[in-house]
mmCIF file of C-alpha atoms in Angstrom:
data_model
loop_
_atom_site.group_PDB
_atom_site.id
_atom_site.type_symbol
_atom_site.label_atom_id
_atom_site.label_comp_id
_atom_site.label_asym_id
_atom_site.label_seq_id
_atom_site.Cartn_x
_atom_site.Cartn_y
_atom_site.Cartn_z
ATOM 1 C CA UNK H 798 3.869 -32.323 5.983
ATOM 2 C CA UNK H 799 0.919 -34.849 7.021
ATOM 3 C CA UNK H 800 -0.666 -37.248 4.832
ATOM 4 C CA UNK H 801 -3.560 -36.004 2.965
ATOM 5 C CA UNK H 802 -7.001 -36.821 1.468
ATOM 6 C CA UNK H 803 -5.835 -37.714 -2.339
ATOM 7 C CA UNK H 804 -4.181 -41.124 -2.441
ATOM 8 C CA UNK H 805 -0.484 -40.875 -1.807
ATOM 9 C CA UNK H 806 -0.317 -37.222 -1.861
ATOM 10 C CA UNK H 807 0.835 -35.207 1.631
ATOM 11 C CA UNK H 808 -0.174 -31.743 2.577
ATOM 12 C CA UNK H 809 1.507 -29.054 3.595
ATOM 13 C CA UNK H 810 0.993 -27.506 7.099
ATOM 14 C CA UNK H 811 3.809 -25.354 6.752
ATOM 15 C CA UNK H 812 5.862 -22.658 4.638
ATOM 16 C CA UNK H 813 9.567 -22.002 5.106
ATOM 17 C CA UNK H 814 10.203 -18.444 3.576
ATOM 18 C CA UNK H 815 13.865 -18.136 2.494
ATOM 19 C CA UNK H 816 13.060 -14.447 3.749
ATOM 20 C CA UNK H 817 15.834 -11.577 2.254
ATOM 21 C CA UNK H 818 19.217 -13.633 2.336
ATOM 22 C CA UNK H 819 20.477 -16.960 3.552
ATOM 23 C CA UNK H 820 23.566 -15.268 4.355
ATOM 24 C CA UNK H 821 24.555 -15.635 8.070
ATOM 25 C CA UNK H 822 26.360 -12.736 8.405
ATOM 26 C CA UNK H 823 24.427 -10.663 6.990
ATOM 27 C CA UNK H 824 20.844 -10.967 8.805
ATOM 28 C CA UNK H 825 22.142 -9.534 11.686
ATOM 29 C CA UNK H 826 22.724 -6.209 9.660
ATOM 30 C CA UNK H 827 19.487 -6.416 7.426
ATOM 31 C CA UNK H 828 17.494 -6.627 10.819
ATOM 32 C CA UNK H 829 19.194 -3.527 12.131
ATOM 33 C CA UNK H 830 18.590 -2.000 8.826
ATOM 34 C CA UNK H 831 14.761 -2.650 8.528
ATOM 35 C CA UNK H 832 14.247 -2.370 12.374
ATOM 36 C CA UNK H 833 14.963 1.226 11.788
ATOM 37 C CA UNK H 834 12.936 1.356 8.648
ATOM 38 C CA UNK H 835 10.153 -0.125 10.797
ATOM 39 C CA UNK H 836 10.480 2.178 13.219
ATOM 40 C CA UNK H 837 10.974 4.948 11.303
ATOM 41 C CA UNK H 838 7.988 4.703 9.168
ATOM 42 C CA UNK H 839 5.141 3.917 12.407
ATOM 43 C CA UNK H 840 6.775 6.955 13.618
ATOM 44 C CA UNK H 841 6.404 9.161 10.687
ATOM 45 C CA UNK H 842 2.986 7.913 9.635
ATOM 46 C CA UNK H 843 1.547 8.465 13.562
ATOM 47 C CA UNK H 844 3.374 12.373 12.964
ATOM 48 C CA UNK H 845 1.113 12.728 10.380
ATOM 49 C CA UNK H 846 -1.739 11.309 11.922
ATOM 50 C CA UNK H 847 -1.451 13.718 15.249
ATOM 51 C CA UNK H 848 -0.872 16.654 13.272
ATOM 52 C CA UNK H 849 -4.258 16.309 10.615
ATOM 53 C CA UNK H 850 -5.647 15.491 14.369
ATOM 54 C CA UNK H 851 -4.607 18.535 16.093
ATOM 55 C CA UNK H 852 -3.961 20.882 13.674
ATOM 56 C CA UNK H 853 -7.208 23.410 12.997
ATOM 57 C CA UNK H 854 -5.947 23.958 9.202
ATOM 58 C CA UNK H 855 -5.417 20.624 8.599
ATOM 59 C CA UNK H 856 -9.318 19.499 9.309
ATOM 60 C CA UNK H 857 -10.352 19.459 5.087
ATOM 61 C CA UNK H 858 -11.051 16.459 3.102
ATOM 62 C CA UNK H 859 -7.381 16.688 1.327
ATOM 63 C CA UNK H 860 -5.727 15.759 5.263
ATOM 64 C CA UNK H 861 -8.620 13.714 6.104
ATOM 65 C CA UNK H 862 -7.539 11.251 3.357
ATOM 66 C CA UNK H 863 -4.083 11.590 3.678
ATOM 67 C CA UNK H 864 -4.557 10.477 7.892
ATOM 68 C CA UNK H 865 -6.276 7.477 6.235
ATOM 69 C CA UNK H 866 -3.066 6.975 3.720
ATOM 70 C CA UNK H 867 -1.086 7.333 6.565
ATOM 71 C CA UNK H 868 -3.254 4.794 8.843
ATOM 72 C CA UNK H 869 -2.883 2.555 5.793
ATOM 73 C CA UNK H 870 0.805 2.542 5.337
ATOM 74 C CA UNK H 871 1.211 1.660 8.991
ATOM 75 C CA UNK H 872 -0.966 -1.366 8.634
ATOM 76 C CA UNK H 873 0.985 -2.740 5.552
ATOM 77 C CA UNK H 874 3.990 -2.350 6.773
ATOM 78 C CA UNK H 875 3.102 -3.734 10.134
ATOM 79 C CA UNK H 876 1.406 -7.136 8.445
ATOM 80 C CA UNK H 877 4.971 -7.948 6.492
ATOM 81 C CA UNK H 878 7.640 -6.523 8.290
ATOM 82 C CA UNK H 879 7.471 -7.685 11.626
ATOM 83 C CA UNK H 880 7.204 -11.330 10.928
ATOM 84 C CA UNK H 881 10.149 -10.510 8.224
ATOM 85 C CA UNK H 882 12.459 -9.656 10.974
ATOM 86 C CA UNK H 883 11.229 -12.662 13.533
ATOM 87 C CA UNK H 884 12.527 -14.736 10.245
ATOM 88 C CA UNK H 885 15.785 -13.507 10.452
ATOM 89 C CA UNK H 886 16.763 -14.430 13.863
ATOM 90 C CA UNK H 887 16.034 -17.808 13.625
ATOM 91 C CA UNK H 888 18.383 -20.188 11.385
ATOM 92 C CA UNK H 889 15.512 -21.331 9.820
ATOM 93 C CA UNK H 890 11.738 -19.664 9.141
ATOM 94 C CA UNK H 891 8.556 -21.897 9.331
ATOM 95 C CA UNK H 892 5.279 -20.163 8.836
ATOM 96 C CA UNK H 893 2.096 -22.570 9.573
ATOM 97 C CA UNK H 894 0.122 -22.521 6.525
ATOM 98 C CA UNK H 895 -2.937 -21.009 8.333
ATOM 99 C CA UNK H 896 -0.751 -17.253 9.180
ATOM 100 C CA UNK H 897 0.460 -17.232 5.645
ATOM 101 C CA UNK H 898 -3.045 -17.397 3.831
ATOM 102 C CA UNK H 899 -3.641 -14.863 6.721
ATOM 103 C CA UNK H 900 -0.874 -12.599 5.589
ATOM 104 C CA UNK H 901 -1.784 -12.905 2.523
ATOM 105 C CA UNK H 902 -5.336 -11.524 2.928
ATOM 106 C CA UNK H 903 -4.882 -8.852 5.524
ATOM 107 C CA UNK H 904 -1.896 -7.792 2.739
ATOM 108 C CA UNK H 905 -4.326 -7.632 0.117
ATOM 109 C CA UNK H 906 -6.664 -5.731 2.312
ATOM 110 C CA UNK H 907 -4.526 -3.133 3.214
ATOM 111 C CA UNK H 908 -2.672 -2.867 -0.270
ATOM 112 C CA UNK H 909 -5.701 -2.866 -1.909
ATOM 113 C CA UNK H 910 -7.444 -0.037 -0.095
ATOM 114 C CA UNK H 911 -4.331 2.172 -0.217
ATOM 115 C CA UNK H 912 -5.374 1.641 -4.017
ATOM 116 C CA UNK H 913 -8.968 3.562 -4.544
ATOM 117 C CA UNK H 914 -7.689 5.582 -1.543
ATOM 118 C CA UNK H 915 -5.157 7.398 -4.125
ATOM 119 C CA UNK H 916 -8.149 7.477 -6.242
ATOM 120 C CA UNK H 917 -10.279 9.142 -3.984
ATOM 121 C CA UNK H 918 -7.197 11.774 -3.434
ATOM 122 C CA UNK H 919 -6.882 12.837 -7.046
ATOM 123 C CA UNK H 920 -10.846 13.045 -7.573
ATOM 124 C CA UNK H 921 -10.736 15.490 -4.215
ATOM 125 C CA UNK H 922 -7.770 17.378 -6.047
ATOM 126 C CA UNK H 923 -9.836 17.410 -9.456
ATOM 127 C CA UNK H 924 -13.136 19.222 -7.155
ATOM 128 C CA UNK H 925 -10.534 21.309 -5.605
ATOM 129 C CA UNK H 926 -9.154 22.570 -8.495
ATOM 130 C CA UNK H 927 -11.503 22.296 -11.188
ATOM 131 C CA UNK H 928 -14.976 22.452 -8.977
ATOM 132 C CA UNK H 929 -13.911 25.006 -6.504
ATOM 133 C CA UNK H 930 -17.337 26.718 -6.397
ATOM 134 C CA UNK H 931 -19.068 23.559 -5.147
ATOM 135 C CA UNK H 932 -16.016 21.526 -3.863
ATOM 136 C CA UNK H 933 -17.292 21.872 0.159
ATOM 137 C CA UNK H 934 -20.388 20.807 -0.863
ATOM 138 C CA UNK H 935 -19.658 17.816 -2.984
ATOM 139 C CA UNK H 936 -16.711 16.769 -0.543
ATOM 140 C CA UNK H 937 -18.170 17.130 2.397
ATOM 141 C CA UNK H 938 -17.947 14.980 5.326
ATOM 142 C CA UNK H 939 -20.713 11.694 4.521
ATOM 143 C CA UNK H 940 -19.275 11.817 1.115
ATOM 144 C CA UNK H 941 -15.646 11.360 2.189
ATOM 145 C CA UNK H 942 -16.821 8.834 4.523
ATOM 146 C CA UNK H 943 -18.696 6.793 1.847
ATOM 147 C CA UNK H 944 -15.362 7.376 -0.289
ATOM 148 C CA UNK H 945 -13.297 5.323 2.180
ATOM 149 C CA UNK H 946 -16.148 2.838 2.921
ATOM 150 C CA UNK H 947 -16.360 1.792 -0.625
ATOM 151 C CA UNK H 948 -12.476 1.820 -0.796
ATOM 152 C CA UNK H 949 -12.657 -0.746 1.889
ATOM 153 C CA UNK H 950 -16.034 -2.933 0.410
ATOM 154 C CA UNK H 951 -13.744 -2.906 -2.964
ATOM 155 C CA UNK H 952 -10.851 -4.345 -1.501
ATOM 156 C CA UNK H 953 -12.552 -6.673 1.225
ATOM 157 C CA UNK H 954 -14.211 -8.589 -1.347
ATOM 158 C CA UNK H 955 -10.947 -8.723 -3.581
ATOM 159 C CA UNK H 956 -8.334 -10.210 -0.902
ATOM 160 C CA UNK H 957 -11.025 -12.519 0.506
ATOM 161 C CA UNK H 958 -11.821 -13.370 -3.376
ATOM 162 C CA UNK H 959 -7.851 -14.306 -3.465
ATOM 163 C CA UNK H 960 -7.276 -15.937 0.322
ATOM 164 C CA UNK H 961 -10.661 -18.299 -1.174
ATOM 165 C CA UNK H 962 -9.059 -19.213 -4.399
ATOM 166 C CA UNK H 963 -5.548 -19.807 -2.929
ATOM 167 C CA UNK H 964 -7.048 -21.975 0.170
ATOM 168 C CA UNK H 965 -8.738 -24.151 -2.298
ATOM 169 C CA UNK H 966 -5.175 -25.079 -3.523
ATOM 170 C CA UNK H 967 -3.160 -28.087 -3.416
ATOM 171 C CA UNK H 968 0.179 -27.913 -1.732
ATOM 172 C CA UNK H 969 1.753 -31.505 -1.756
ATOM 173 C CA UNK H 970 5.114 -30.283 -1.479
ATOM 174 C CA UNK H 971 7.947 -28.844 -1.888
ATOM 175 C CA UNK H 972 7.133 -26.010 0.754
ATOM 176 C CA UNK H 973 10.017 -23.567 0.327
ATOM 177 C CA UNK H 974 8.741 -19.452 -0.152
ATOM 178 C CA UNK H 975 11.417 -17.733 -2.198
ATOM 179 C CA UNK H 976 10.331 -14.484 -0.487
ATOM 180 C CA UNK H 977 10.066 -12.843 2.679
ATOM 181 C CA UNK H 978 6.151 -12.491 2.886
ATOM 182 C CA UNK H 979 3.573 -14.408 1.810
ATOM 183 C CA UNK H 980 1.894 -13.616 -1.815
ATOM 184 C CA UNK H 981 0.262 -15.060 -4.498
ATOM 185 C CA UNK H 982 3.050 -15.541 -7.156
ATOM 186 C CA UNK H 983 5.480 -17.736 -4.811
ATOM 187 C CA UNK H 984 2.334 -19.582 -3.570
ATOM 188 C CA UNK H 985 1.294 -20.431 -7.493
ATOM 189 C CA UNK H 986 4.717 -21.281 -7.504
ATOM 190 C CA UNK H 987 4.434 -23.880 -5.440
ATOM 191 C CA UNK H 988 1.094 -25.237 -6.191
ATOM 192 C CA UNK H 989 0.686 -28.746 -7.506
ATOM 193 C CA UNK H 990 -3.038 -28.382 -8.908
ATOM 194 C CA UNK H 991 -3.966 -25.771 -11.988
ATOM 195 C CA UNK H 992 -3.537 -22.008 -11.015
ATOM 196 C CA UNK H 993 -5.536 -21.073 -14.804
ATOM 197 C CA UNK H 994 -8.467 -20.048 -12.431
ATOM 198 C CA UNK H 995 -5.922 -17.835 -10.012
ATOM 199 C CA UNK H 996 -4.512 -16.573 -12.923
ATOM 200 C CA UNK H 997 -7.716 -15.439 -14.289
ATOM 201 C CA UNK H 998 -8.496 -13.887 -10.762
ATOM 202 C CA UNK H 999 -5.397 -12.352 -10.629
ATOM 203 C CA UNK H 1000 -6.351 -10.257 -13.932
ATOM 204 C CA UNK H 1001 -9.689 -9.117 -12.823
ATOM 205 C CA UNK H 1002 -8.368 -7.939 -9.434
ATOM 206 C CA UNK H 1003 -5.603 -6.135 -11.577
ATOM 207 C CA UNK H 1004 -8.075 -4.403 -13.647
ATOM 208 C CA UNK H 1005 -10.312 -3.419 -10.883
ATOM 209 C CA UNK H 1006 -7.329 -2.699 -7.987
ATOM 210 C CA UNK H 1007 -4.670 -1.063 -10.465
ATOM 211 C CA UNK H 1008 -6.049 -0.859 -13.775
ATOM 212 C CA UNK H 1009 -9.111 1.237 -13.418
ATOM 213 C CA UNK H 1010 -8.102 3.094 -10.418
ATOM 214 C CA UNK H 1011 -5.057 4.599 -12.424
ATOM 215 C CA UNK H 1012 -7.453 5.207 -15.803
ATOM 216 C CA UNK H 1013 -9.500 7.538 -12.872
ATOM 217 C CA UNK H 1014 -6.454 8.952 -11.556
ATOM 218 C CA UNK H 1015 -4.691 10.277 -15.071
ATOM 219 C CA UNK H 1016 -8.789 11.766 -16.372
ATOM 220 C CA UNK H 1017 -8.788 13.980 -13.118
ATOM 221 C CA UNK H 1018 -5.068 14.787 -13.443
ATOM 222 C CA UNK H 1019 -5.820 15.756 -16.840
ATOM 223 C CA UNK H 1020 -8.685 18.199 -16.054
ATOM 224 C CA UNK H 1021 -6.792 19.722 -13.503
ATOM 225 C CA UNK H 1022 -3.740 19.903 -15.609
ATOM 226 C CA UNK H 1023 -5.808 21.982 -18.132
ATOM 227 C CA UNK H 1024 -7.674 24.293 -15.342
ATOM 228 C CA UNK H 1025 -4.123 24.933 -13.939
ATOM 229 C CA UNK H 1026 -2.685 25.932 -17.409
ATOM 230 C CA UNK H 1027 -5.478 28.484 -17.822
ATOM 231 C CA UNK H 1028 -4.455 30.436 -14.637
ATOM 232 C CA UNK H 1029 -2.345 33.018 -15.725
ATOM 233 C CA UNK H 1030 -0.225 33.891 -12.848
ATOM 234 C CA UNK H 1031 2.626 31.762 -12.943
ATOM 235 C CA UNK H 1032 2.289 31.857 -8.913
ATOM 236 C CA UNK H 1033 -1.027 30.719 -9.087
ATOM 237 C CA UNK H 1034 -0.399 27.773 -10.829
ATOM 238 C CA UNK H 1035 2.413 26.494 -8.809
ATOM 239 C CA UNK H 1036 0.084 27.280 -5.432
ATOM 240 C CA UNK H 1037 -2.331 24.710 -7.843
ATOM 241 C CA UNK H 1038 0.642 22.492 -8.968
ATOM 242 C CA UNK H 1039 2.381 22.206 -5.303
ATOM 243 C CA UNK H 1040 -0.949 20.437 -3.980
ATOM 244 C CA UNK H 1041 -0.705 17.852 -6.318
ATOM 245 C CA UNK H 1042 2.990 16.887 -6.779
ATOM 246 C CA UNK H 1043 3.145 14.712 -4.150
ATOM 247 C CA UNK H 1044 0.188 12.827 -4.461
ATOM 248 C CA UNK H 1045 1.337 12.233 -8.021
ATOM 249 C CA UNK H 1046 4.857 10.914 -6.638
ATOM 250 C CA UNK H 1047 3.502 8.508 -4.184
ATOM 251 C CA UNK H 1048 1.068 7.253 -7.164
ATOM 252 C CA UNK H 1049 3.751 6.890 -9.410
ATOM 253 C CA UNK H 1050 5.537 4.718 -6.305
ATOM 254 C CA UNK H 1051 3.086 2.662 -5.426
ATOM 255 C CA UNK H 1052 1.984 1.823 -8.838
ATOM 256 C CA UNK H 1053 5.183 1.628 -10.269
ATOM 257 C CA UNK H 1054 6.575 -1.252 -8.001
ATOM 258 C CA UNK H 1055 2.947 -3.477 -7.703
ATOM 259 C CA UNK H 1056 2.714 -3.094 -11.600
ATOM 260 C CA UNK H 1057 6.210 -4.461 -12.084
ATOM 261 C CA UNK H 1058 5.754 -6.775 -9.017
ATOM 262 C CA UNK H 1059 2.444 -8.298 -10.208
ATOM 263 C CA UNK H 1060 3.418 -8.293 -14.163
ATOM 264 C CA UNK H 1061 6.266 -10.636 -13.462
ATOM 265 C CA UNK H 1062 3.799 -13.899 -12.553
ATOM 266 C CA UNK H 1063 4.334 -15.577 -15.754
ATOM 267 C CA UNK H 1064 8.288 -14.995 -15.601
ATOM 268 C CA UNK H 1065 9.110 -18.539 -14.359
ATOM 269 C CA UNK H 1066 11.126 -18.846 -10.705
ATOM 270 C CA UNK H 1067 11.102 -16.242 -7.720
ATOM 271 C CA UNK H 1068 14.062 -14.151 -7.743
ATOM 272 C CA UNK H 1069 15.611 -11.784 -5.895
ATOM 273 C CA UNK H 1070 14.770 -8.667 -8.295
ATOM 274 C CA UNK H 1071 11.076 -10.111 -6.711
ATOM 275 C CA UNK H 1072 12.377 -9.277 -3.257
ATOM 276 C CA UNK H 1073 13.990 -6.001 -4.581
ATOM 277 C CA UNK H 1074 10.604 -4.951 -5.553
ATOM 278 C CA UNK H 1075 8.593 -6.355 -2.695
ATOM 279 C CA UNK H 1076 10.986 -3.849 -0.383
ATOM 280 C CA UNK H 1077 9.958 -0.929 -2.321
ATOM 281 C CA UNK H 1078 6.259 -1.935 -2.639
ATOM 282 C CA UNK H 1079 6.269 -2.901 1.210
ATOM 283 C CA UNK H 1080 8.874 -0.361 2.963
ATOM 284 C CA UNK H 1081 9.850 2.144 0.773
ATOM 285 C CA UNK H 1082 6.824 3.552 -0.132
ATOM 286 C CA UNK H 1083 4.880 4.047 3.442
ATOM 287 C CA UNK H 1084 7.996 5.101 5.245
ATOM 288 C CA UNK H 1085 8.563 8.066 2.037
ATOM 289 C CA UNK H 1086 4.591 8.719 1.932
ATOM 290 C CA UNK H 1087 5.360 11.137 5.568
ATOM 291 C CA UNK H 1088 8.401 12.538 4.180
ATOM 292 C CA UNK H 1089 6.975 13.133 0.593
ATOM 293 C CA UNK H 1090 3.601 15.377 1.957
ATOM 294 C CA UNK H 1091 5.280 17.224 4.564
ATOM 295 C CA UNK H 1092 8.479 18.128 2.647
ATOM 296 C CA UNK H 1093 7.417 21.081 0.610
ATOM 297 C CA UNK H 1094 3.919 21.173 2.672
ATOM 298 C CA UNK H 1095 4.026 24.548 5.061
ATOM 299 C CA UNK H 1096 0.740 23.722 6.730
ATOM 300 C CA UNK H 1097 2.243 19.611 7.346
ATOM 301 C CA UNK H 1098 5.753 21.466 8.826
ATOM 302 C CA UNK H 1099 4.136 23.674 11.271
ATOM 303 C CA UNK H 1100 1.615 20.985 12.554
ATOM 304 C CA UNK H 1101 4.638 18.179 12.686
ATOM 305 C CA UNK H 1102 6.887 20.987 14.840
ATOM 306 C CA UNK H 1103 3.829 22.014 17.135
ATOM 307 C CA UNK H 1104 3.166 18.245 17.350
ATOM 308 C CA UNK H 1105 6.903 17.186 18.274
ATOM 309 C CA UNK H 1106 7.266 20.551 20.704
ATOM 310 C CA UNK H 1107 3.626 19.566 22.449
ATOM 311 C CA UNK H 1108 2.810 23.274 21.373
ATOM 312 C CA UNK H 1109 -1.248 24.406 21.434
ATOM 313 C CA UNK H 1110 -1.971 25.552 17.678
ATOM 314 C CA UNK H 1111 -2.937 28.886 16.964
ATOM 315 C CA UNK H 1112 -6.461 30.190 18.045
#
C-alpha cells in the first residue's frame, strides 16, 4: 500500500488472493488437478471448433453458434485459470490492482456474452422447430452475424459499466481476496467507501445478463415444447427433442451456478461454498460444454473422429 489522496487514508496497489486452499500440501495436487482440467477443456473446445470448421454438415447456424460457445468457453477459462495456477506455486499470491480490475472486465466480457449467446441458440432452435418453412431465410448468415455482434455490444457495455464503477472505489486496506479470481463480490468486500451504487449496478446487469436472457430462453422452449408434442411419431419428436437437450443442460449449468454465485452478495464473508461455485461456473461448465454436444450428437462424433484421424470428409 502507498499513501493516498484522502488525509490519512493509504491505497491499495495490490490484491493477495487466498486462491483455492492455503494448504501446502495440497496445491501441488490441485495444480495437477486443474492443469489437466485446463488442458482438457482448450483441447475439447478447439475439437469442436475444427470439426464445425471442416465438417460440410456441420456449416448451419445451430454449429455456427455452438463454434462461438466453444470460442467462448476457451476464453473464460483461459482469463481465470491460468493466473489461478501461477497462484499456487508461489507461497504467497499478489495481483497488482491494475490485472485484477482487468480480470475482472475481460471475465465479465466473456461470461457475459456466453449469456445472449445461449439466447441466440434457443431462438435458432425455436425457428428450427417451430419456423421450419422460413428458418434459412430468417437465420441466415448477416442475421447470425448481427446475433453475435449484439451479444458482444450487450456485454461490452455491461463489464466496462462494472470495471468503471469498481475503479471508482476506495480500497484503503485490508487487501486480502478470499477467492481465486478476481470478482465483484470479494472486491465489495473489501471496499471502504459505499457499494449502494454497485449494488444497484449489479441488479440491472442481472436483469439484463441473466434475468431476461433466461425469460427468452423458457418462451422459445415453450413453443417448441408444444410444436414437438403435436408431432405424432414418437421418433419424430425425439429427432426434435435430441437437438435441444443439450443446449438445455448447458443452460441449466451455466445459469444454475452464476444465479447461486451472484445471489449470495448480500450473505456477509467469502466462503469456500463461493469457491465451490466459482469452479463450476469457471471450469466445469466449458470443459462439459464439448462433451455435452458431441455425446449423443452423430454428426459432432463423426466430424471429432475425422478431425482426430486427419481424415477428408465425405464429398
Amino acid at each position: 500500500m502507498e499513501p493516498g489522496a484522502w488525509g490519512n487514508r493509504t491505497t491499495v496497489t495490490e490484491f493477495i488472493l487466498l486462491g483455492l486452499t492455503e494448504n501446502v500440501r495440497l496445491k501441488p495436487i490441485l495444480f495437477v488437478v486443474f492443469l489437466f482440467a485446463y488442458v482438457l477443456t482448450i483441447g475439447g473446445n478447439f475439437s469442436i471448433l475444427a470439426a464445425v470448421f471442416v465438417e460440410p454438415k456441420l456449416h448451419t447456424p445451430m454449429y455456427y453458434f455452438l463454434g462461438n460457445l466453444s470460442l467462448l468457453d476457451i476464453g473464460c477459462i483461459t482469463v481465470t485459470v491460468p493466473p489461478m495456477l501461477a497462484c499456487l506455486l508461489p507461497p504467497q499470491c499478489r495481483v497488482p490492482y491494475a490485472a485484477c480490475v482487468s480480470q475482472l472486465f475481460f471475465f465479465h466480457l466473456l461470461a457475459g456474452v456466453d449469456c445472449h449467446l445461449l439466447t441466440a441458440m434457443a431462438y435458432d432452435r425455436y425457428l428450427a422447430i417451430c419456423q421450419p418453412l422460413t428458418y434459412s431465410t430468417r437465420m441466415r448468415r448477416e442475421v447470425r452475424g448481427a446475433l453475435v455482434a449484439i451479444c458482444c455490444t450487450i456485454s461490452f457495455i455491461n463489464a466496462l459499466t462494472h470495471t468503471v464503477a469498481v475503479s471508482v472505489l476506495d480500497f484503503c486496506g485490508p487487501n486480502v481476496v478470499n477467492h481465486f479470481y478476481c470478482d465483484l463480490p470479494p472486491l465489495f468486500q473489501l471496499s471502504c467507501s459505499s457499494i449502494h451504487l454497485n449494488g444497484q449496478l449489479l441488479f440491472v446487469g442481472a436483469t439484463f445478463m441473466g434475468v431476461f436472457p433466461m425469460i427468452l430462453i423458457s418462451v422459445s422452449y415453450a413453443h417448441v415444447t408444444a410444436a414437438v408434442l403435436r408431432i405424432r411419431s414418437a421418433e419424430g419428436r425425439k429427432k426434435a427433442f435430441s437437438t435441444c437437450g443439450s443446449h438445455l443442460t448447458v443452460v441449466c449449468i451455466f445459469y444454475g451456478t452464476g444465479f447461486f454465485s451472484y445471489m449470495r452478495l448480500g450473505s456477509g464473508s467469502a466462503s469456500d461454498k463461493d469457491k465451490g461455485i466459482g469452479i463450476l461456473n469457471t471450469i466445469l461448465s466449458p470443459m462439459l460444454n464439448p462433451l455435452i454436444y458431441s455425446l449423443r450428437n452423430p454428426d459432432v462424433q463423426g466430424a471429432l473422429k475425422r478431425v482426430l484421424m486427419g481424415k477428408r470428409p465425405p464429398e
